[in-house]
Every structure is written in structure tokens, then in C-alpha cells.
Short mmCIF file of C-alpha atoms and ligand atoms in Angstrom, two decimals:
data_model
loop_
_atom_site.label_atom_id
_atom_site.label_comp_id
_atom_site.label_asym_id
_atom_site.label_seq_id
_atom_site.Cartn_x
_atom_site.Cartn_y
_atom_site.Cartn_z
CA UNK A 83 16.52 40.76 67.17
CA UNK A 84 19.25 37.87 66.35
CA UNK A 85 20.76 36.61 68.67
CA UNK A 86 24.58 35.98 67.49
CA UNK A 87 25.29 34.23 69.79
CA UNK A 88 22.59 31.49 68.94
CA UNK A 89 23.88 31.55 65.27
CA UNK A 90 24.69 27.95 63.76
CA UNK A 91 28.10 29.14 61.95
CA UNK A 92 29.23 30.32 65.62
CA UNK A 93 29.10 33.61 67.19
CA UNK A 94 30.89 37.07 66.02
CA UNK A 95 33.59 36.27 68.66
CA UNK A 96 34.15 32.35 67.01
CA UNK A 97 34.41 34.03 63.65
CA UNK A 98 36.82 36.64 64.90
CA UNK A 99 39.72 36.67 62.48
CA UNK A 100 42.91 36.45 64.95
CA UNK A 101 45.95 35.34 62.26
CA UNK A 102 46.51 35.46 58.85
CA UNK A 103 49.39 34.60 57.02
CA UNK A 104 50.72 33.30 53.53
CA UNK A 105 53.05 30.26 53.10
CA UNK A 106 55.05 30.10 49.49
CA UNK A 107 56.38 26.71 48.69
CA UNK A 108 57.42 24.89 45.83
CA UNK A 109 56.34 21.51 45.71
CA UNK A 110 57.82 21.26 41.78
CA UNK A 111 56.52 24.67 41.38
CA UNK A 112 55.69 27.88 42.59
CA UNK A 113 52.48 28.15 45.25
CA UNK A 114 51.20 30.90 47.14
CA UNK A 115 48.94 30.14 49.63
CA UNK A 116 46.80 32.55 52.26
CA UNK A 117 45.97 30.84 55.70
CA UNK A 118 42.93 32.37 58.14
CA UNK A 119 42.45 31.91 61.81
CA UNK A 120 39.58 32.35 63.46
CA UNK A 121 39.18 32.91 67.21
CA UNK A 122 37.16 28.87 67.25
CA UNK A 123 40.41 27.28 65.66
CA UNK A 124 38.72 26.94 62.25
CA UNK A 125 40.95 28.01 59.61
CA UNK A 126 40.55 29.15 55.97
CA UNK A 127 42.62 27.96 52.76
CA UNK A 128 43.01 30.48 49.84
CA UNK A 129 45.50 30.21 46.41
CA UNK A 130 47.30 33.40 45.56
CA UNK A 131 49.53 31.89 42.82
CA UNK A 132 50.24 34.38 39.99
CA UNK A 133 52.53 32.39 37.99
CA UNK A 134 55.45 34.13 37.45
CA UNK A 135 54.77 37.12 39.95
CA UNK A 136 54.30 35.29 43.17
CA UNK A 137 56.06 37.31 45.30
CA UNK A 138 54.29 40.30 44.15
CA UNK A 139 50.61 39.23 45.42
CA UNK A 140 52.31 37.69 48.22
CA UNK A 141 53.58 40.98 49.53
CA UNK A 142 50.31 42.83 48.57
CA UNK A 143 49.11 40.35 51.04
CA UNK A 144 51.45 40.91 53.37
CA UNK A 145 51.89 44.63 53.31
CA UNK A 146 48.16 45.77 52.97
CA UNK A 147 45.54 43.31 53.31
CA UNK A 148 46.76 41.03 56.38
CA UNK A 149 46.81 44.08 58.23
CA UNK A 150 43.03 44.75 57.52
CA UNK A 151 41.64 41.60 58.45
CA UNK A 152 42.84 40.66 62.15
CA UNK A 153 39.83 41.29 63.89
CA UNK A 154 37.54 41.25 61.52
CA UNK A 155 34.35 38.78 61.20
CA UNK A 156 35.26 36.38 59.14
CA UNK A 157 31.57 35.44 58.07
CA UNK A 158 31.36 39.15 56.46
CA UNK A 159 32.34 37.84 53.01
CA UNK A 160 30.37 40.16 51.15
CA UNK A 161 31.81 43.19 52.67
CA UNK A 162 35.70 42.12 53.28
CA UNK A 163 35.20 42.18 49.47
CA UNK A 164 34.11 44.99 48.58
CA UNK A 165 36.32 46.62 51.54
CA UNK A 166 39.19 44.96 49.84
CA UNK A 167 37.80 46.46 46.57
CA UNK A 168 36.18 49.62 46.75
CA UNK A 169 38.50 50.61 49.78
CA UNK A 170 42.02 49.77 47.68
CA UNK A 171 40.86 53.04 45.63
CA UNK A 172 43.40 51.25 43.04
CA UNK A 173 41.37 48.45 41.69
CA UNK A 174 41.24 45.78 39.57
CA UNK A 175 44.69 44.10 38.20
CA UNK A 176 45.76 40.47 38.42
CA UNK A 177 48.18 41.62 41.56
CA UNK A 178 44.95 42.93 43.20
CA UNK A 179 42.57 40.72 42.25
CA UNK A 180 44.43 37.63 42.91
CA UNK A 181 45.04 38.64 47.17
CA UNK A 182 41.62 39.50 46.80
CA UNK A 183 40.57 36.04 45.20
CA UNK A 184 42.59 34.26 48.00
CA UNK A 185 41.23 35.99 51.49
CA UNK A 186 37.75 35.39 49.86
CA UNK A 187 37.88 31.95 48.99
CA UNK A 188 39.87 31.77 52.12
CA UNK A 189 36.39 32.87 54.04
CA UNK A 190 34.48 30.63 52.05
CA UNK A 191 36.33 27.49 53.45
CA UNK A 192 35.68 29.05 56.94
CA UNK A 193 31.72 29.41 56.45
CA UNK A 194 31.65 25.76 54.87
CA UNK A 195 33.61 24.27 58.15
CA UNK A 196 31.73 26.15 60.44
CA UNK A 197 28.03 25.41 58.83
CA UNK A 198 29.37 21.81 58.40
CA UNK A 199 28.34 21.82 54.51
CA UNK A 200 30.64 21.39 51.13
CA UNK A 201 31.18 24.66 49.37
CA UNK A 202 28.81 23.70 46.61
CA UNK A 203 26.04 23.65 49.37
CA UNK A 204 26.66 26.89 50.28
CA UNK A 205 26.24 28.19 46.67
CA UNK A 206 23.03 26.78 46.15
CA UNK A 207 23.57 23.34 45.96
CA UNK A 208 24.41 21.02 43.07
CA UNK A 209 23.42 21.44 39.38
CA UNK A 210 24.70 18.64 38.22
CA UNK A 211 25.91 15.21 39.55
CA UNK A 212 29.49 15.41 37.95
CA UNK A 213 31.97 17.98 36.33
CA UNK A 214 33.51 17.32 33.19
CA UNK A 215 36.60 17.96 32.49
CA UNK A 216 39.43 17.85 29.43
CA UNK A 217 43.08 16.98 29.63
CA UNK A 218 46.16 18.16 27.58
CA UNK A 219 47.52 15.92 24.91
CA UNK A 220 50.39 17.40 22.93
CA UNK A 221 53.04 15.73 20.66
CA UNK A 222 55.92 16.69 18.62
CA UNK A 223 53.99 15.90 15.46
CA UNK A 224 50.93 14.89 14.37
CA UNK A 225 51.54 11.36 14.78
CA UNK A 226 52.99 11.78 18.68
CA UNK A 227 49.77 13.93 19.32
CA UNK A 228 47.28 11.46 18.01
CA UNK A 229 48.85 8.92 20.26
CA UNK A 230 48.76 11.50 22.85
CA UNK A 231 44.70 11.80 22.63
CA UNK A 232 44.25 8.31 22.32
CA UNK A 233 46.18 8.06 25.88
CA UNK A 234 44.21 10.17 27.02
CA UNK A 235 40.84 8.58 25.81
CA UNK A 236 42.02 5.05 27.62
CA UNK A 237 42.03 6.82 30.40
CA UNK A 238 38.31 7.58 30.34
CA UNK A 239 38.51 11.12 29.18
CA UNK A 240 35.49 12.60 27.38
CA UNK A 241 37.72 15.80 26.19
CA UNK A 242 40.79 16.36 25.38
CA UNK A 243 43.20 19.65 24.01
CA UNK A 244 45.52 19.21 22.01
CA UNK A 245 48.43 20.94 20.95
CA UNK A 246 51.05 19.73 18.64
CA UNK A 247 54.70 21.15 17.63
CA UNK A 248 55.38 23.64 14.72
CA UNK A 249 57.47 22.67 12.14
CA UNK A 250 60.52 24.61 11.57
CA UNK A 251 59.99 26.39 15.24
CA UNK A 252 62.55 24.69 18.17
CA UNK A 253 59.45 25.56 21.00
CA UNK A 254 55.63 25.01 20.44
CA UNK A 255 53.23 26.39 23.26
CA UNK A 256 51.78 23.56 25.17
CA UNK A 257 54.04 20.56 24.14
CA UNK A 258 55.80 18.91 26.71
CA UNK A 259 57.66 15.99 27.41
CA UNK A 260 55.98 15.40 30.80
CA UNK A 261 53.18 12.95 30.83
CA UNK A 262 49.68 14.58 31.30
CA UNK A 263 50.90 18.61 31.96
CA UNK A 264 52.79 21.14 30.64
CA UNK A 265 55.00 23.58 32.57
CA UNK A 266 55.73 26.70 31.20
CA UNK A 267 57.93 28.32 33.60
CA UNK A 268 61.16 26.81 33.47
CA UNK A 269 63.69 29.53 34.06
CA UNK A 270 64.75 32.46 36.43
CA UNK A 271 64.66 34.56 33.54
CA UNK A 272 62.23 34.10 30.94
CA UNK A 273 63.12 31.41 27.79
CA UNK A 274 63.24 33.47 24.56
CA UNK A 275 60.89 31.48 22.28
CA UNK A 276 60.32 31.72 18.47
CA UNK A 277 56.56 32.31 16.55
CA UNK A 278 55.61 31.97 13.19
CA UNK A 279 52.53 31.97 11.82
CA UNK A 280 52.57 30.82 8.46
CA UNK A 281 53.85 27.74 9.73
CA UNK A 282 50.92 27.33 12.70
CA UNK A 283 47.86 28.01 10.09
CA UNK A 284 49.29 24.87 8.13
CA UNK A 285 49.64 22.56 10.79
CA UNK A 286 47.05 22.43 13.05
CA UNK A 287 43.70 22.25 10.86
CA UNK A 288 45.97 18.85 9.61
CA UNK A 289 46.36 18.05 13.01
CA UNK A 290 42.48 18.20 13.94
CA UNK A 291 41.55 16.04 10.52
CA UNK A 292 43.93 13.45 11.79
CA UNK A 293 42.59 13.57 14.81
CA UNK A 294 39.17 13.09 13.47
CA UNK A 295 40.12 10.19 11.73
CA UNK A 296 41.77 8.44 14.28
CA UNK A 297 39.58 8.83 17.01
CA UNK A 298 36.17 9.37 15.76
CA UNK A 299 33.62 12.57 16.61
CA UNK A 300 32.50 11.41 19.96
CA UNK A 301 35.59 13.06 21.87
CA UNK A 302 35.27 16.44 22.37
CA UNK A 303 38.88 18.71 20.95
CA UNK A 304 39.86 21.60 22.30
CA UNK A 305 42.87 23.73 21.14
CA UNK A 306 44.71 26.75 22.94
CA UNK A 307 46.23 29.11 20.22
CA UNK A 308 47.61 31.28 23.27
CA UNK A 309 46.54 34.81 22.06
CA UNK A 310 49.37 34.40 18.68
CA UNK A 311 46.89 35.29 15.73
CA UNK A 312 45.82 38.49 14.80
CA UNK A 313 41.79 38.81 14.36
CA UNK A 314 41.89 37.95 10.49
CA UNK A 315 43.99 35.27 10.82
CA UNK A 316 41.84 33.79 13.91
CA UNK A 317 39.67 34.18 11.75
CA UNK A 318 41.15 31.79 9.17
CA UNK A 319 41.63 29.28 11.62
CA UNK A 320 38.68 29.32 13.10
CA UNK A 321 37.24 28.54 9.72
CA UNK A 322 39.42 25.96 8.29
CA UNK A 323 38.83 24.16 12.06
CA UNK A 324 34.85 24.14 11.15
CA UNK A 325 35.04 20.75 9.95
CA UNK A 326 36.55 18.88 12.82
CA UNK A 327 33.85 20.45 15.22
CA UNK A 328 36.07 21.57 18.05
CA UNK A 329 34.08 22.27 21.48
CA UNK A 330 36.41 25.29 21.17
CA UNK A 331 39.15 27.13 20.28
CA UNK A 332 40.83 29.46 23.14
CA UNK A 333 42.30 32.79 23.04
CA UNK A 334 42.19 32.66 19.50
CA UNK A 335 43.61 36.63 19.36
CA UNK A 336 44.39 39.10 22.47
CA UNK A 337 41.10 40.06 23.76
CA UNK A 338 42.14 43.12 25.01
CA UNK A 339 40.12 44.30 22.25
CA UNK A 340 36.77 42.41 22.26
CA UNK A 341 36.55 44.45 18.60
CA UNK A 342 38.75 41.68 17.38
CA UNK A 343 35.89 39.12 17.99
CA UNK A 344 33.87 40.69 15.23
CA UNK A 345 36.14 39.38 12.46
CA UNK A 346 36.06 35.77 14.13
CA UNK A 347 32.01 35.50 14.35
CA UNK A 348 32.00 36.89 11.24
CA UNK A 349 33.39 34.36 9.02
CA UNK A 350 33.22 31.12 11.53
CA UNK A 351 30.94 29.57 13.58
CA UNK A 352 33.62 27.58 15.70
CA UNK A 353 32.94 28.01 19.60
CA UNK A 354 35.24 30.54 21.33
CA UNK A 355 36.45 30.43 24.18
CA UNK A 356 38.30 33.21 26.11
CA UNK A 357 39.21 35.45 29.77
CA UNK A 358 41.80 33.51 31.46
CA UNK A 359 43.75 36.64 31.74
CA UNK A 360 41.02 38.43 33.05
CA UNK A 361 40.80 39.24 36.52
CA UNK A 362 37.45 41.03 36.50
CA UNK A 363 33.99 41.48 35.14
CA UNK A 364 34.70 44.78 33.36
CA UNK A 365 37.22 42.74 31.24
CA UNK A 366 34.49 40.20 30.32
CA UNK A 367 31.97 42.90 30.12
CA UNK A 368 31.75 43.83 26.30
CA UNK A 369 32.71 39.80 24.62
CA UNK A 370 29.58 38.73 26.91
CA UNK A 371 27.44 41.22 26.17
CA UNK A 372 28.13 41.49 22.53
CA UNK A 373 28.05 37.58 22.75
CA UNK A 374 31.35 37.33 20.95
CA UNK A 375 32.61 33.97 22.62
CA UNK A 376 30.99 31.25 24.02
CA UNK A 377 33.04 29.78 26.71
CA UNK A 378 34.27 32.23 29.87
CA UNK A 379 37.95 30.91 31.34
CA UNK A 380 38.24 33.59 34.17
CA UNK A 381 38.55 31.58 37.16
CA UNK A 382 38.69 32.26 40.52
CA UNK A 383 42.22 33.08 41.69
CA UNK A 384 42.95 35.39 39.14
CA UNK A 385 39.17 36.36 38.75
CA UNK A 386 38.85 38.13 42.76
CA UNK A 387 37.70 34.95 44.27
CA UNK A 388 33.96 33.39 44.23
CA UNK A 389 32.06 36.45 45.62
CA UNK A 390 33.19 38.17 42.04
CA UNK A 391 33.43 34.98 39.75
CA UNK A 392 30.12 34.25 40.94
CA UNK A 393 29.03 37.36 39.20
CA UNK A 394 30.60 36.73 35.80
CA UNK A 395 28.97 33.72 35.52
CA UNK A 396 25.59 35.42 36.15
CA UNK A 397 26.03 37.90 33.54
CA UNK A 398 27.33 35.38 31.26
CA UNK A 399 24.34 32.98 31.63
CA UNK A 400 22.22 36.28 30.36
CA UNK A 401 24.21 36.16 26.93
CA UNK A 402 24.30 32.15 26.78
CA UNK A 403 28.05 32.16 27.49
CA UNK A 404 28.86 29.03 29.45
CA UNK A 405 32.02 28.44 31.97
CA UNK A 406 35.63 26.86 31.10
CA UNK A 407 37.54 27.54 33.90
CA UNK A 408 41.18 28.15 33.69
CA UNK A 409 43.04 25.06 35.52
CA UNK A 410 46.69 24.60 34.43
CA UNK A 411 49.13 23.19 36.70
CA UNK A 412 49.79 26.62 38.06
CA UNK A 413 46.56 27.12 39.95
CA UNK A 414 47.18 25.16 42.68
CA UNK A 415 44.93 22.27 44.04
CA UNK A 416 43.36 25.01 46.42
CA UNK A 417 41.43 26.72 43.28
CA UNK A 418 40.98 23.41 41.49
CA UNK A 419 39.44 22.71 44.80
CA UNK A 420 37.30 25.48 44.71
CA UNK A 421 36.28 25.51 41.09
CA UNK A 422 34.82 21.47 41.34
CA UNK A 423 32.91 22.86 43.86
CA UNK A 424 31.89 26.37 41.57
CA UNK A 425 31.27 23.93 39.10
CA UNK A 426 28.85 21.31 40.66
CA UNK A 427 27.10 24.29 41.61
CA UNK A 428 27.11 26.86 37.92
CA UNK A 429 24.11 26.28 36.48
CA UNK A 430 25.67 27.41 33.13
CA UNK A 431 28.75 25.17 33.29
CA UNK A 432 30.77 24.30 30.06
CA UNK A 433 33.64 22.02 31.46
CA UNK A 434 36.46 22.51 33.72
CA UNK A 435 40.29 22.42 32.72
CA UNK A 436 42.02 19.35 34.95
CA UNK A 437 45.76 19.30 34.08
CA UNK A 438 47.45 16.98 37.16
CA UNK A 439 49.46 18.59 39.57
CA UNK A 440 52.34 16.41 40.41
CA UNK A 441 52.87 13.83 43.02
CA UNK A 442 54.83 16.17 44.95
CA UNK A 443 52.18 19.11 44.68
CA UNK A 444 49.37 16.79 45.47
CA UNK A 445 51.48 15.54 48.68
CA UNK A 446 51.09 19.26 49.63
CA UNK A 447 47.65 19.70 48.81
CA UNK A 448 45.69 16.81 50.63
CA UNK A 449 42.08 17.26 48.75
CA UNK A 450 38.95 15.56 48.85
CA UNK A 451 38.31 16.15 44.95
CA UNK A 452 38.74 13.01 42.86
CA UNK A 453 38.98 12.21 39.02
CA UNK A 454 37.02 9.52 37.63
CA UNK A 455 35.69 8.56 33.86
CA UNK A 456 36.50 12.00 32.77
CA UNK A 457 35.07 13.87 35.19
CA UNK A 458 35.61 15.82 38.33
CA UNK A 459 34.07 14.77 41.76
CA UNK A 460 34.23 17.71 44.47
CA UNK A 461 33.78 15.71 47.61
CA UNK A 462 31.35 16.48 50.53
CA UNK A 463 33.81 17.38 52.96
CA UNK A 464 33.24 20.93 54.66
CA UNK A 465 34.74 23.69 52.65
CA UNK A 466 36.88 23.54 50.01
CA UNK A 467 37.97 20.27 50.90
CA UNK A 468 41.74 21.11 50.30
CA UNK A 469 44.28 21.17 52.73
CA UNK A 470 48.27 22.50 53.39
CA UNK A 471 50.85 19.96 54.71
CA UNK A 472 52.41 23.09 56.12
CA UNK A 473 55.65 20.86 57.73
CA UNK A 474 56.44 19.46 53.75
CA UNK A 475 55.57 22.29 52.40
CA UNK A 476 58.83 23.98 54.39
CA UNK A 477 60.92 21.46 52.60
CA UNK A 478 59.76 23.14 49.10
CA UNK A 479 61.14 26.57 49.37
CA UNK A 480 60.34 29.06 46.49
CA UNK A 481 62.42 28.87 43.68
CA UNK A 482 62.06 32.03 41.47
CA UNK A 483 60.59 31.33 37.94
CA UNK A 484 59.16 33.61 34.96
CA UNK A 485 57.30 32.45 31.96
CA UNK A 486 58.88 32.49 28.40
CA UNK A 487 58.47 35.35 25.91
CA UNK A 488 58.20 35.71 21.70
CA UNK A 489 59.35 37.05 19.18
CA UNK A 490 58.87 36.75 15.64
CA UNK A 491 61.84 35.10 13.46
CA UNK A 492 62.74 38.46 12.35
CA UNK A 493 63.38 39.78 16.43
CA UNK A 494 59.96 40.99 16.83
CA UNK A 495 58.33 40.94 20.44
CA UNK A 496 55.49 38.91 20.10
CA UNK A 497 52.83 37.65 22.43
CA UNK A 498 54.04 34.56 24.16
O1 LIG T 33 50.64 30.53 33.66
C1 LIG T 33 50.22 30.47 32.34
C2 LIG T 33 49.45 29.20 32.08
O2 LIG T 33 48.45 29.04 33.05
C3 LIG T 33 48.81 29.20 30.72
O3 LIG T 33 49.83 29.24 29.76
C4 LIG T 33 48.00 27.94 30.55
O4 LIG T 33 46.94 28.82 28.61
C5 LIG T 33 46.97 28.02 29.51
C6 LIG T 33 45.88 27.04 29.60
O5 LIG T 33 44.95 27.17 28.81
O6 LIG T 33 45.92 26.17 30.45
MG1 LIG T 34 44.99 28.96 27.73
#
């Protein structure tokens, strides 16, 4: 018989859950963030940001899972999941998934304090000694872009995406004119952006062969087409990038339909990479089995926290799909957080997505993770390592913000 009381991550009383509640603040953008309080003082962190929707998993929080978890142990992170999962009888969603994601990374942080070990010790311990990474270089030609990359190479990155304006179009996914990140939602209500994609297929295989020839093949390129194409003309990009040997191209086509795939493995054998819209491993299910891509992006937040992305991974190691994780400036430093860990750890890790989160949002987010030559250092703090300034983050409050739509020149809704 165990005696709990004798346990080394405290007894059932210390674990007791006794407070739970979410803080949304705005440190230069939107962040929703789940605190848990044990009985022994030691709290939990967890990110609930869904960009765009905050307030939604923020109430879902509120309303129906808070509720649930005062007095539960918080050491039970196995079955507050599936209670959160299985007992919602609705499941799955980004809303969903997302509250999930943030209660169990939440009791992850807990478990790490109160066994006095880094999260990546708790998974199994490290795979690797550091986690590369890639940045986002983007320019309003191809000149301004190649510039951007080489910026980004002084700075001792190994990889870099890059994204460059479309002629003709007043708006470009993914160019900015901040250093380092882009920010996509700008406005209360969302900016109405133009796509065209004769335009696109012209430009950015010329982008890629200047790239190539100013900075060499060493650097790994990435590039984001941001689900625009259909599946034939993915296709045709995917093709016409084969020279310029990208480490991959992301959400090539919506992947609601994994069918889509097909047409891109059929004529090209530039990696894929896809899933950061996915918030569980049903979505992934059929592009990993049918080993369609070759990258999974579904990270924790949106993906129902580390208990579930945990299980993606698995299943993609089976079909040699490797991890690279969603991290734009919208997942806050508690998932970045979180993923270096998930990454030190994943024995079939790709690279991790590391776009800077401002000074402001950093101020917020005291974390032990640290970037150096181009790669991603968790820390060996207990936990996550991240923290909440909760008195500065009440000087941030939320500031309501949606991200842009498309439409096709001729009016056409189009995906953005
Ligand atoms: O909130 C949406 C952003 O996270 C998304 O547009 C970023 O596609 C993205 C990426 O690859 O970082
Ligand atoms: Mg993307």
C-alpha cells in the first residue's frame, strides 16, 4: 500500500487544487493565461491564447472548467484530461481544446515544481542538447527580403522563413515592418485583404533562387503559403521550389482535406509541412498515416496541451513525420516555454518556430528559456520555467483584436 503521504511530489492534500483563475492582458497583444493553486502554495502556469477569440476560451474556462477543478488533485493529469475530454460530451474544437491545453500544461508546471525537475525531465529526459529553431525574414521585394535573411543569418540563425510582398497586391501575408515578427491582428474588426495567385506562383520560386544565390545552401528556407493555393497549384509550387531545397513549405493548401496532399506528393518531392490549425489527433490522423507531409505544426495550446500533443508526436514518429511546432508571436511565452521543453525531450523533433515576443510581452513573461546561435535553450528551472508579472500585467488590459480576411480581386471570400 502507498503511502501518500510519503510521496515526493507532496501528499493528495498538498496537491489539492484550491483556486483557479485566468488573467487576460495585453502586453502589445492579446494573452490569455490560466493560473492553478494548490493547497502547498505551488502554482501552475497555462496559455489559453486563441488569437482572435480570446475571450471565447477564456469564458469556457471560466464558465465550465474552473468550476471542475477546485478540489481536485492536481497530480491527476491523465485523468483531468480525459475528464475535461470525454466528460465535455462536445469535443474537440480549438475553443475546447485550447482551455483544455492550458489547465494541462498548467498541471504540468505543478508536477515539475513539486518533483523539483524541468519539464523535459519529466517527459523522459533530453534527446538532444539544443533546439533549433527558424526566424521570420520578410521584405517588400526580393531585394528587402534577401537583406532580411542575411539579418537574420548575422544573428546566428541556422533557419530562416521567408516571406516576401506580392506585386500588384497592397498586403502580403507575413511581411511586416517590425523587426524580427509579424503581427497579424491589427484591428477590432478584421482588415479586408486582397489574394491573387497568378501573381504569388511568379514571385516566390524568384524569391528562393535569389535567395540561393545570395546566401548559399547551408541555411535552411522555410516558406508559409498560409493555406492560399488550391492542391494543383501547391502542387506547382511545390515543384518549381525543388531546386532551392526548402526544409519546407507550410500549409501549402487547406488540409481540411488530407485528399489534397495526393496531388502535392505526386508531382514534388519538397518537404511539407502542415496542422497548425489543428487542435487534435483525429485532424492529423489521415496526412500521418497516409504520410502525406513531413513536418507536424500542431502545438500545444491549440493542440489540448502535452498529455494530447504528446500523442501526435508518437503516432507521427510511426509514419517518419517529424515536429515543427507552431510559435508565432501569438502563443505566448508560456507555450514557447513549454514547447523548448517538448522539444529537448521529442525524440522525432524537426525544429521549433521562435518569432520574439516583444519587450513588453517578455516583461510579462519572466522565462528561463534563452536563444543562442540559432537555437533554443529550455532552462533547468522546475516546470515550465515561465512566469506572470501579474501587477504589470494589470497595466495591459485586453484590447479586442481579429485577424484579417481575403478575398479574391474579383470580391471573392478567400482563405486569409
Ligand atoms: O494567429 C495566426 C498566426 O499564428 C499565424 O498566421 C502564424 O501562420 C503562422 C505561422 O506560421 O507562424
Ligand atoms: Mg503558418
Amino acid at each position: 500500500m502507498v503511502n501518500v503521504e510519503s510521496e515526493p511530489h507532496g501528499s493528495r492534500r498538498d496537491r489539492e487544487i484550491v483556486a483557479a483563475r485566468v488573467i487576460v492582458t495585453s502586453p502589445g497583444r492579446n494573452f490569455v493565461t490560466l493560473k492553478i493553486e494548490t493547497r502547498s502554495g505551488v502554482s501552475g502556469l497555462g496559455d489559453a491564447t486563441l488569437n482572435g477569440r480570446e475571450l471565447a476560451v477564456a469564458a469556457y474556462l471560466e464558465q465550465h472548467v474552473i468550476p471542475n477543478l477546485i478540489g481536485r488533485d492536481a497530480g491527476r493529469i491523465e485523468d483531468t484530461w480525459q475528464f475535461l475530454y470525454r466528460g465535455a460530451y462536445w469535443r474537440r474544437g480549438p475553443v475546447t481544446m485550447t482551455a483544455i491545453a492550458a489547465v494541462d500544461v498548467a498541471l504540468w508546471d505543478i508536477l515539475g515544481k513539486m518533483a523539483g525537475l524541468p519539464l523535459y525531465q519529466l517527459l523522459g529526459g533530453r534527446s538532444r542538447d539544443v533546439v533549433l529553431v527558424y526566424g521570420h525574414a520578410s521584405g517588400r521585394d526580393i531585394e528587402e527580403t534577401s537583406a532580411e535573411v542575411g539579418r537574420f543569418i548575422a544573428q546566428g540563425y541556422r533557419a530562416v522563413r521567408a516571406q516576401c510582398a506580392v506585386p500588384g497586391l497592397a498586403k502580403s501575408y507575413g511581411v511586416t515592418r517590425m523587426k524580427n515578427a509579424y503581427e497579424p491582428a491589427e484591428s477590432e474588426l478584421p482588415l479586408q485583404t486582397v489574394w491573387s495567385t497568378a501573381p504569388y506562383l511568379e514571385v516566390v520560386p524568384r524569391l528562393f533562387e535569389r535567395l540561393r544565390a545570395d546566401h548559399g545552401r547551408e541555411v535552411e528556407l522555410l516558406h508559409d503559403v498560409h493555406h492560399r493555393l488550391t492542391p494543383i497549384e501547391a502542387a506547382r509550387l511545390a515543384r518549381d521550389l525543388e531546386p532551392y531545397r526548402l526544409f519546407w513549405l507550410e500549409d501549402a493548401t487547406p488540409a481540411e482535406n488530407p485528399d489534397g496532399f495526393e496531388h502535392i506528393r505526386r508531382h514534388s518531392v519538397t518537404p511539407l509541412a502542415v496542422g497548425e490549425v489543428f487542435n487534435s489527433i483525429w485532424d492529423c490522423r489521415a496526412l500521418l498515416e497516409r504520410q502525406l507531409i513531413d513536418y507536424i505544426r500542431t502545438t500545444i495550446v491549440h493542440g489540448g496541451g502535452i498529455t494530447h500533443v504528446r500523442r501526435i508526436a508518437d503516432l507521427a514518429a510511426l509514419h517518419g513525420v517529424r515536429t515543427g511546432f507552431h510559435g508565432a508571436t501569438d502563443l505566448s511565452p508560456v507555450t514557447l516555454g513549454a514547447a523548448v521543453h517538448f522539444d529537448t525531450w521529442v525524440p522525432n523533433f524537426g525544429i521549433q518556430e521562435y518569432m520574439r515576443h516583444s519587450e513588453q510581452t517578455d516583461a510579462v513573461f519572466p522565462h528561463d528559456y534563452t536563444f543562442r546561435d540559432g537555437c533554443l535553450h529550455s532552462g533547468e528551472s522546475a516546470g515550465h520555467g515561465v512566469q506572470l508579472d501579474e501587477k504589470l500585467a494589470a497595466r495591459f488590459p485586453y484590447s479586442p483584436k481579429q485577424l484579417p480576411v481575403a478575398r479574391l480581386p474579383d470580391g471573392t471570400m478567400w482563405d486569409w
